[in-house]
Every structure is written in structure tokens, then in C-alpha cells.
XYZ file of N, CA, C and O in Angstrom:
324
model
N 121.420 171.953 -103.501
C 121.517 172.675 -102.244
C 121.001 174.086 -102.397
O 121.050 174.828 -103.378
N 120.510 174.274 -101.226
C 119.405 176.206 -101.445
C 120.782 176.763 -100.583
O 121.281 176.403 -99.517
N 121.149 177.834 -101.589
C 122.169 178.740 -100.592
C 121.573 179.149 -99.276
O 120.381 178.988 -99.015
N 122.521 179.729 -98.389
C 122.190 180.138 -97.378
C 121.951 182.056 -97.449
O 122.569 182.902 -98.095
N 121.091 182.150 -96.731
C 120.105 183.612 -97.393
C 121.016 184.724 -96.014
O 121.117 184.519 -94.804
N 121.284 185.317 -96.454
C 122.040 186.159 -95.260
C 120.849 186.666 -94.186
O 119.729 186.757 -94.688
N 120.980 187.029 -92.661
C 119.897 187.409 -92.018
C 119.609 188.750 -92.106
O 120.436 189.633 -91.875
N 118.416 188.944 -92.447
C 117.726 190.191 -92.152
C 117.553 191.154 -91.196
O 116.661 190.904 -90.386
N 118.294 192.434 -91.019
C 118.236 193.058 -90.278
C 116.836 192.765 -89.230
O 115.954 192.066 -89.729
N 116.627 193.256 -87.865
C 115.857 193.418 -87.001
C 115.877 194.815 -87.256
O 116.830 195.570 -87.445
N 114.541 195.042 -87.223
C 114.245 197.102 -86.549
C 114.697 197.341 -85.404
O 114.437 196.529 -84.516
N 115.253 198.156 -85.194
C 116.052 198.635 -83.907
C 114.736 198.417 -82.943
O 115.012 197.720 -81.967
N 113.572 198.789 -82.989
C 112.771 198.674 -81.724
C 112.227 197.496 -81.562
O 111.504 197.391 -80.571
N 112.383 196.356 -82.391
C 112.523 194.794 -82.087
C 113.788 194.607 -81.047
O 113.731 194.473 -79.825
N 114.786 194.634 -81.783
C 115.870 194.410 -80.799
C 116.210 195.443 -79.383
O 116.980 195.011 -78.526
N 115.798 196.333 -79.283
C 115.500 197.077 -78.192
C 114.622 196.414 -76.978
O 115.004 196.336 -75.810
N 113.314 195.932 -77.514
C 112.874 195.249 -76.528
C 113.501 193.646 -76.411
O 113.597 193.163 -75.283
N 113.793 193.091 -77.232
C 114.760 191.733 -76.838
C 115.794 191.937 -76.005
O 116.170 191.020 -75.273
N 116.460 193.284 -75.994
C 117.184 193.565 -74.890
C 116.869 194.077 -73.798
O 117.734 193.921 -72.936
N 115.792 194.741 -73.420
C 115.025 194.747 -72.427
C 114.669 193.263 -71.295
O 114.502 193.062 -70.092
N 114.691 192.550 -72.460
C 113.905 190.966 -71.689
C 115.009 190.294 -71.483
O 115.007 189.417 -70.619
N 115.978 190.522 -72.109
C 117.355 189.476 -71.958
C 117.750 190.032 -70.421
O 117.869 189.320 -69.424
N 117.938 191.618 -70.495
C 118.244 192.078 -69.149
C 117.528 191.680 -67.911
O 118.120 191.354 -66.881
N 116.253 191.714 -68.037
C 115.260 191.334 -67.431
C 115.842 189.734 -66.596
O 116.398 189.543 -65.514
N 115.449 188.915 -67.562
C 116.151 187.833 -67.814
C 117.073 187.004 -66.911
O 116.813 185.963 -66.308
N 118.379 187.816 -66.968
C 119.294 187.587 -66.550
C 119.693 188.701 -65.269
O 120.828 188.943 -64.860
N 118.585 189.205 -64.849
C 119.292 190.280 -63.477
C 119.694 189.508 -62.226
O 120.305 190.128 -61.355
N 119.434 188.304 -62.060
C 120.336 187.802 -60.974
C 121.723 187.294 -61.202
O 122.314 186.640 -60.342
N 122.217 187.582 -62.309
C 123.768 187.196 -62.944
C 123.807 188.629 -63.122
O 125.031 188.682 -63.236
N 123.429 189.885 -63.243
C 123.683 190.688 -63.519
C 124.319 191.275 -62.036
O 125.447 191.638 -61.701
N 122.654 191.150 -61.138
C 123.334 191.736 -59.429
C 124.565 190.822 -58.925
O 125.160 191.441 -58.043
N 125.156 189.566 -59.174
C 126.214 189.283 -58.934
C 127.376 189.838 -59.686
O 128.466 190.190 -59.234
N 127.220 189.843 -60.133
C 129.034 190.735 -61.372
C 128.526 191.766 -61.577
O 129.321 191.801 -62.516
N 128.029 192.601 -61.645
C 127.338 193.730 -61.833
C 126.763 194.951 -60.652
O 126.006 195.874 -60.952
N 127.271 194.719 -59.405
C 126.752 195.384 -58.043
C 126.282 196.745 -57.893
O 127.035 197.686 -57.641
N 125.258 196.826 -58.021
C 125.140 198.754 -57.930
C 125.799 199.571 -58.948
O 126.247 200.697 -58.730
N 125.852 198.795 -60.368
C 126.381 199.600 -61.272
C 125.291 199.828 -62.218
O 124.273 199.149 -62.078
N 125.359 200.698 -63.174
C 124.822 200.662 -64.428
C 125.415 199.740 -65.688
O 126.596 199.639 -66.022
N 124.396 199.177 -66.214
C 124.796 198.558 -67.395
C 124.064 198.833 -68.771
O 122.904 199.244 -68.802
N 124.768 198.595 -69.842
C 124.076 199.020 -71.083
C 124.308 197.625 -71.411
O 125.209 196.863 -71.061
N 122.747 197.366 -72.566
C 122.643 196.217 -73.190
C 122.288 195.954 -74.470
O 121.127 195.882 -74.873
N 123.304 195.803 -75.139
C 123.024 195.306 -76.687
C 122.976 193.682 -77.259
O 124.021 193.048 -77.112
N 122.322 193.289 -77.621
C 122.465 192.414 -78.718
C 122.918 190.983 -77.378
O 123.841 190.171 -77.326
N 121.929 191.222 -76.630
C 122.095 190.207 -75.554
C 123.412 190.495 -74.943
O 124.053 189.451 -74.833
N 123.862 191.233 -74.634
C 125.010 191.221 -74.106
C 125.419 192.578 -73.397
O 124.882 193.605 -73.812
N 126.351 192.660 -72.334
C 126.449 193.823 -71.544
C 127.777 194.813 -71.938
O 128.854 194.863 -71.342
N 127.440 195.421 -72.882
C 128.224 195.709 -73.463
C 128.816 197.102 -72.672
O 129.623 197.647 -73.425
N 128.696 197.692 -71.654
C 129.530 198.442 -70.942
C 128.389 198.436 -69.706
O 127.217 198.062 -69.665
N 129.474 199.144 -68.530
C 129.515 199.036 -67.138
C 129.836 200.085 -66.508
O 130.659 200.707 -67.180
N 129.530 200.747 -65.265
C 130.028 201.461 -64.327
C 129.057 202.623 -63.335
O 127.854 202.822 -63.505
N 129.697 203.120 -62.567
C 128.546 203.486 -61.504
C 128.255 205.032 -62.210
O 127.371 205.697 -61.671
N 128.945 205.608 -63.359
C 128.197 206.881 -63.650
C 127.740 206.635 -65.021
O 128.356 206.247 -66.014
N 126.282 207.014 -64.806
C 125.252 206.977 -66.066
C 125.936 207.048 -67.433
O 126.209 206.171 -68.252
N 126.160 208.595 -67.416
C 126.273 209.120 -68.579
C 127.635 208.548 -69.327
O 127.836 208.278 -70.511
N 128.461 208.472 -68.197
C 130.082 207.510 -68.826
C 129.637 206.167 -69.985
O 129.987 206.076 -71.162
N 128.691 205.136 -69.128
C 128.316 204.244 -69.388
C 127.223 204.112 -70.790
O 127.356 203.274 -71.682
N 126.303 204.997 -70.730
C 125.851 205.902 -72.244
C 126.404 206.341 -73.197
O 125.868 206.494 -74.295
N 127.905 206.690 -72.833
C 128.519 207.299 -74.428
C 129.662 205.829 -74.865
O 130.001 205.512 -76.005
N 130.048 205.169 -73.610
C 130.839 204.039 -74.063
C 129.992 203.074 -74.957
O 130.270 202.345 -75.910
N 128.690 203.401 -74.172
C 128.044 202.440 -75.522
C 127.688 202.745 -76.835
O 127.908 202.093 -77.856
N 126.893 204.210 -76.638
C 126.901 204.712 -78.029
C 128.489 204.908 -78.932
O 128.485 205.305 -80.097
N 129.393 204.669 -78.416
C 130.571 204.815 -78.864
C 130.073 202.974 -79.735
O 129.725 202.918 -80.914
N 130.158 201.843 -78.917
C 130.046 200.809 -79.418
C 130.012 200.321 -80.615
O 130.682 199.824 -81.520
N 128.198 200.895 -80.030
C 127.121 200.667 -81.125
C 126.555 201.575 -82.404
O 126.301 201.195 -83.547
N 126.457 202.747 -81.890
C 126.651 203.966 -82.878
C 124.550 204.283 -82.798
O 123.847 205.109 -83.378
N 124.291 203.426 -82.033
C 122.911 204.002 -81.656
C 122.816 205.183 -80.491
O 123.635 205.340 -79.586
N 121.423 206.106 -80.769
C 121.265 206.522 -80.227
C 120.402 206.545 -78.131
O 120.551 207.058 -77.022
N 119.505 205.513 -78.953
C 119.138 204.778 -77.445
C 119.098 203.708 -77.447
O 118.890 203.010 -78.438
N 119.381 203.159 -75.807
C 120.451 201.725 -75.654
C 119.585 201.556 -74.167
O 119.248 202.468 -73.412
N 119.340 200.054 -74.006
C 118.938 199.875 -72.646
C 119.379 200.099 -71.590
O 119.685 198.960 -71.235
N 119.703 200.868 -70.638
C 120.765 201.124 -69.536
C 119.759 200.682 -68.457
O 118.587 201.030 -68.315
N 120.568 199.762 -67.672
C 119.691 199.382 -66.384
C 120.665 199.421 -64.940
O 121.712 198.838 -64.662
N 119.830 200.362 -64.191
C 121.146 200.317 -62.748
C 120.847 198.727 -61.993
O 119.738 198.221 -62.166
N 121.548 198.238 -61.437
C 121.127 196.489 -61.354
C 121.448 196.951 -59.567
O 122.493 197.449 -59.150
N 120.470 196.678 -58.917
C 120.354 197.209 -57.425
C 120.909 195.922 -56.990
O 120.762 194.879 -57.628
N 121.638 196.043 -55.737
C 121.864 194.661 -54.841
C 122.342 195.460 -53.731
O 123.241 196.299 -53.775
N 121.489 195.033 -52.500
C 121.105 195.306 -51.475
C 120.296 196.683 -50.770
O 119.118 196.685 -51.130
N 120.509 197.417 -50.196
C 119.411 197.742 -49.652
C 119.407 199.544 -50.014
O 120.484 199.955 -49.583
N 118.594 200.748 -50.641
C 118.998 201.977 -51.057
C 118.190 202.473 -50.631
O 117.037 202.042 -50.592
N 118.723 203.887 -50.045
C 117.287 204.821 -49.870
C 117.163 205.803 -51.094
O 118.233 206.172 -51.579
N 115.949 206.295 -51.684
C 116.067 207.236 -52.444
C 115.638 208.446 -52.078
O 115.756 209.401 -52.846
């Protein structure tokens, strides 16, 4: 039997854009549970939530201990800017 080889880190800007596309991805599960909020996304997953940016930026860097993190505001229904 060949042992099993532990996995190799990803470069943060590999997994940065995999989380980009996962978000991508999944924004119509996002605009349902997710309404006009901001979300941060790590490692496929939404790892914090809420309608002010910067809250939602340090809960994650709290998380993850990175410095930049995908944050996406997930729009559902209609905004003026």
C-alpha cells in the first residue's frame, strides 16, 4: 500500500479566485439566504454575513487570519445608486 501524501497547500491567489467562482456560482442560493447583505467567502463557503462592510471584513479576517477575502454584496431586488 502507497501511504496517503498529505495535501499541498494552494497559493492564496489560487484559492482566492476558486472563491470568486464558487461565489459566482452559487449567487442565486446566495440572493435567497443572503438578501442585500454582504458576504465573505472562504474555502467555498460563506463564512460571515451582514449589511455593514467593514463588520463583515474583520469577522472574517478574524476567521481566517488573511488579509484579503472575497466580499460580495449579493443584490436582490431593485437599488438605486
Amino acid at each position: 500500500r502507497k501511504p496517503i501524501e498529505e495535501p499541498k497547500p494552494v497559493p492564496r491567489y489560487v484559492q482566492e479566485e476558486e472563491d470568486w467562482a464558487y461565489a459566482e456560482a452559487v449567487y442565486p442560493q446566495l440572493a435567497r439566504k443572503y438578501p442585500n447583505r454582504w458576504v465573505a467567502v472562504a474555502h467555498h463557503k460563506i463564512i460571515a454575513s451582514g449589511t455593514n462592510l467593514m463588520k463583515v471584513f474583520a469577522a472574517a479576517q478574524r476567521k481566517t487570519g488573511w488579509e484579503q477575502i472575497p466580499l460580495v454584496f449579493v443584490e436582490r431586488g431593485i437599488h438605486v445608486y
